[in-house]
PDB file of C-alpha atoms in Angstrom:
ATOM      1  CA  MET A1420      51.221  68.042  28.216  1.00 50.00           C
ATOM      2  CA  ARG A1421      49.155  65.759  26.246  1.00 61.00           C
ATOM      3  CA  PHE A1422      50.462  66.257  22.702  1.00 57.00           C
ATOM      4  CA  SER A1423      54.396  65.396  24.192  1.00 62.00           C
ATOM      5  CA  ASP A1424      52.626  62.480  26.346  1.00 62.00           C
ATOM      6  CA  LYS A1425      51.212  60.898  22.446  1.00 63.00           C
ATOM      7  CA  LYS A1426      54.494  61.890  20.776  1.00 66.00           C
ATOM      8  CA  ASN A1427      56.160  59.583  23.288  1.00 66.00           C
ATOM      9  CA  LYS A1428      54.126  56.670  23.279  1.00 66.00           C
ATOM     10  CA  GLU A1429      54.482  56.484  19.430  1.00 72.00           C
ATOM     11  CA  LYS A1430      58.151  57.082  19.408  1.00 73.00           C
ATOM     12  CA  GLY A1431      58.119  53.923  22.333  1.00 78.00           C
ATOM     13  CA  ALA A1432      55.825  52.019  20.035  1.00 82.00           C
ATOM     14  CA  ILE A1433      57.845  52.352  16.725  1.00 86.00           C
ATOM     15  CA  ALA A1434      61.606  51.037  19.267  1.00 87.00           C
ATOM     16  CA  ILE A1435      59.306  48.193  20.527  1.00 91.00           C
ATOM     17  CA  ILE A1436      58.761  47.248  17.094  1.00 92.00           C
ATOM     18  CA  LEU A1437      62.053  48.085  15.626  1.00 93.00           C
ATOM     19  CA  THR A1438      63.533  45.907  17.873  1.00 95.00           C
ATOM     20  CA  VAL A1439      61.121  42.867  17.149  1.00 96.00           C
ATOM     21  CA  LEU A1440      62.039  43.354  14.031  1.00 96.00           C
ATOM     22  CA  ILE A1441      65.449  43.218  14.477  1.00 97.00           C
ATOM     23  CA  LEU A1442      65.010  40.306  17.056  1.00 97.00           C
ATOM     24  CA  GLY A1443      63.490  38.450  14.249  1.00 97.00           C
ATOM     25  CA  VAL A1444      65.833  38.919  11.402  1.00 98.00           C
ATOM     26  CA  THR A1445      68.705  38.194  14.052  1.00 98.00           C
ATOM     27  CA  LEU A1446      66.706  34.933  14.968  1.00 98.00           C
ATOM     28  CA  LEU A1447      66.621  33.562  11.579  1.00 98.00           C
ATOM     29  CA  ILE A1448      70.021  34.493  10.799  1.00 98.00           C
ATOM     30  CA  ALA A1449      71.310  32.435  13.836  1.00 98.00           C
ATOM     31  CA  MET A1450      68.809  29.366  12.591  1.00 98.00           C
ATOM     32  CA  GLY A1451      70.170  29.480   9.150  1.00 97.00           C
ATOM     33  CA  LEU A1452      73.590  29.135  10.475  1.00 97.00           C
ATOM     34  CA  SER A1453      72.779  26.553  12.668  1.00 97.00           C
ATOM     35  CA  LEU A1454      71.054  23.975  10.367  1.00 96.00           C
ATOM     36  CA  ILE A1455      74.957  24.698   7.821  1.00 96.00           C
ATOM     37  CA  PHE A1456      76.549  23.696  11.165  1.00 95.00           C
ATOM     38  CA  VAL A1457      74.709  20.542  11.546  1.00 94.00           C
ATOM     39  CA  GLN A1458      74.832  19.688   8.042  1.00 91.00           C
ATOM     40  CA  GLU A1459      78.538  20.234   8.092  1.00 91.00           C
ATOM     41  CA  ILE A1460      78.991  17.767  11.228  1.00 88.00           C
ATOM     42  CA  LYS A1461      77.348  14.922   9.804  1.00 83.00           C
ATOM     43  CA  ASN A1462      79.290  15.092   6.704  1.00 80.00           C
ATOM     44  CA  SER A1463      82.464  15.168   8.969  1.00 81.00           C
ATOM     45  CA  GLY A1464      81.346  12.392   9.979  1.00 75.00           C
ATOM     46  CA  LEU A1465      81.401  10.459   6.985  1.00 76.00           C
ATOM     47  CA  VAL A1466      84.682  11.665   6.449  1.00 78.00           C
ATOM     48  CA  GLY A1467      86.114   8.975   9.027  1.00 78.00           C
ATOM     49  CA  GLN A1468      84.056   6.163   7.214  1.00 78.00           C
ATOM     50  CA  SER A1469      85.905   7.059   4.310  1.00 82.00           C
ATOM     51  CA  SER A1470      89.344   5.574   4.505  1.00 83.00           C
ATOM     52  CA  PRO A1471      88.053   1.955   5.522  1.00 83.00           C
ATOM     53  CA  ALA A1472      86.306   1.942   2.819  1.00 82.00           C
ATOM     54  CA  PHE A1473      88.812   3.088   0.271  1.00 85.00           C
ATOM     55  CA  TYR A1474      91.176   0.124   1.974  1.00 85.00           C
ATOM     56  CA  ALA A1475      88.619  -2.089   1.935  1.00 82.00           C
ATOM     57  CA  ALA A1476      88.606  -1.920  -2.225  1.00 82.00           C
ATOM     58  CA  ASP A1477      92.178  -1.233  -1.748  1.00 85.00           C
ATOM     59  CA  GLU A1478      92.097  -4.901  -0.851  1.00 83.00           C
ATOM     60  CA  GLY A1479      90.396  -5.929  -3.085  1.00 80.00           C
ATOM     61  CA  ALA A1480      91.967  -5.038  -5.911  1.00 81.00           C
ATOM     62  CA  GLU A1481      94.418  -6.798  -4.354  1.00 83.00           C
ATOM     63  CA  PHE A1482      93.125  -9.778  -4.648  1.00 80.00           C
ATOM     64  CA  ALA A1483      92.044 -10.197  -7.297  1.00 79.00           C
ATOM     65  CA  LEU A1484      95.164  -9.184  -8.734  1.00 81.00           C
ATOM     66  CA  PHE A1485      96.967 -12.083  -6.347  1.00 81.00           C
ATOM     67  CA  GLN A1486      95.029 -14.265  -7.856  1.00 77.00           C
ATOM     68  CA  ILE A1487      95.155 -13.446 -11.308  1.00 77.00           C
ATOM     69  CA  LEU A1488      99.529 -13.947 -10.869  1.00 80.00           C
ATOM     70  CA  LYS A1489      98.777 -16.914  -8.694  1.00 82.00           C
ATOM     71  CA  LYS A1490      96.136 -18.994 -11.189  1.00 75.00           C
ATOM     72  CA  GLY A1491      96.995 -17.522 -14.557  1.00 69.00           C
ATOM     73  CA  GLU A1492      92.691 -16.443 -13.834  1.00 64.00           C
ATOM     74  CA  GLY A1493      90.488 -14.326 -11.969  1.00 60.00           C
ATOM     75  CA  PRO A1494      87.890 -15.300  -9.215  1.00 58.00           C
ATOM     76  CA  GLN A1495      85.927 -17.577 -10.770  1.00 54.00           C
ATOM     77  CA  ALA A1496      82.967 -15.479  -9.841  1.00 51.00           C
ATOM     78  CA  ASP A1497      82.233 -11.324  -8.444  1.00 55.00           C
ATOM     79  CA  VAL A1498      83.701 -12.006  -4.818  1.00 58.00           C
ATOM     80  CA  LEU A1499      82.484 -10.461  -1.772  1.00 61.00           C
ATOM     81  CA  LEU A1500      85.029 -10.324   0.886  1.00 61.00           C
ATOM     82  CA  ASN A1501      83.906  -9.329   4.717  1.00 61.00           C
ATOM     83  CA  LYS A1502      86.590  -7.838   6.824  1.00 57.00           C
ATOM     84  CA  ALA A1503      86.680  -7.524  10.013  1.00 50.00           C
ATOM     85  CA  ASN A1504      89.661  -5.338  12.696  1.00 44.00           C
ATOM     86  CA  GLY A1505      90.016  -6.712  16.430  1.00 31.00           C
ATOM     87  CA  PHE A1506      91.599  -3.213  16.790  1.00 31.00           C
ATOM     88  CA  PHE A1507      89.225  -0.811  15.672  1.00 31.00           C
ATOM     89  CA  MET A1508      85.248  -2.796  16.358  1.00 32.00           C
ATOM     90  CA  TYR A1509      84.623  -2.357  12.423  1.00 39.00           C
ATOM     91  CA  ASN A1510      83.403  -4.420   9.425  1.00 48.00           C
ATOM     92  CA  GLU A1511      84.351  -3.203   6.228  1.00 55.00           C
ATOM     93  CA  THR A1512      83.092  -5.142   2.425  1.00 64.00           C
ATOM     94  CA  ALA A1513      84.288  -5.401  -0.602  1.00 65.00           C
ATOM     95  CA  LYS A1514      83.078  -5.764  -3.873  1.00 71.00           C
ATOM     96  CA  VAL A1515      85.163  -7.279  -6.534  1.00 71.00           C
ATOM     97  CA  THR A1516      84.477  -7.848  -9.875  1.00 70.00           C
ATOM     98  CA  TRP A1517      87.025  -7.913 -13.283  1.00 68.00           C
ATOM     99  CA  THR A1518      86.860  -8.750 -16.974  1.00 72.00           C
ATOM    100  CA  ASP A1519      90.148  -9.522 -19.203  1.00 71.00           C
ATOM    101  CA  THR A1520      91.365  -6.149 -18.538  1.00 76.00           C
ATOM    102  CA  SER A1521      90.657  -4.545 -15.450  1.00 79.00           C
ATOM    103  CA  ILE A1522      89.391  -4.977 -12.200  1.00 81.00           C
ATOM    104  CA  ASN A1523      86.740  -2.369 -10.368  1.00 82.00           C
ATOM    105  CA  SER A1524      86.710  -3.372  -6.331  1.00 83.00           C
ATOM    106  CA  LEU A1525      84.285  -1.234  -4.576  1.00 83.00           C
ATOM    107  CA  GLY A1526      84.972  -1.182  -0.397  1.00 83.00           C
ATOM    108  CA  PHE A1527      81.866   0.141   1.605  1.00 82.00           C
ATOM    109  CA  PHE A1528      82.002   1.077   5.245  1.00 81.00           C
ATOM    110  CA  GLY A1529      78.979   2.586   7.255  1.00 78.00           C
ATOM    111  CA  GLY A1530      76.950   5.297   4.878  1.00 76.00           C
ATOM    112  CA  THR A1531      80.230   5.317   2.180  1.00 81.00           C
ATOM    113  CA  ARG A1532      81.325   3.803  -0.911  1.00 83.00           C
ATOM    114  CA  ARG A1533      84.713   3.643  -2.228  1.00 86.00           C
ATOM    115  CA  ARG A1534      85.894   2.344  -5.626  1.00 86.00           C
ATOM    116  CA  VAL A1535      88.923   0.979  -7.214  1.00 86.00           C
ATOM    117  CA  GLN A1536      89.895   0.536 -10.661  1.00 85.00           C
ATOM    118  CA  ILE A1537      92.775  -1.473 -12.111  1.00 83.00           C
ATOM    119  CA  ASN A1538      93.541  -1.418 -15.711  1.00 83.00           C
ATOM    120  CA  TRP A1539      96.434  -2.458 -18.015  1.00 75.00           C
TER     121      TRP A1539
END
């Protein structure tokens, strides 16, 4: 009887060790997946900032193009446009630079930047 009791205790110890190893691996996998999910959730928040940044850049390029068509020359210096939209309550900014053959407009919103370039 004593021999079989010793065997049963060894089987129980092996089962406990195996269970702890399986739980550890499962925990590591779960932690890795949660880190990936958190990063993706943060990135999905930046997608919502992309459109206002693009529209700010587009508006800046249109402003510079309008100045060129209206006055025959572009803005006198680099232009910084601030636009506040009361409905969405956000601020967008566009930085416009231009040369004789192109307009570069960089739109900012939150942590996102989008660029529009017009060449002729």
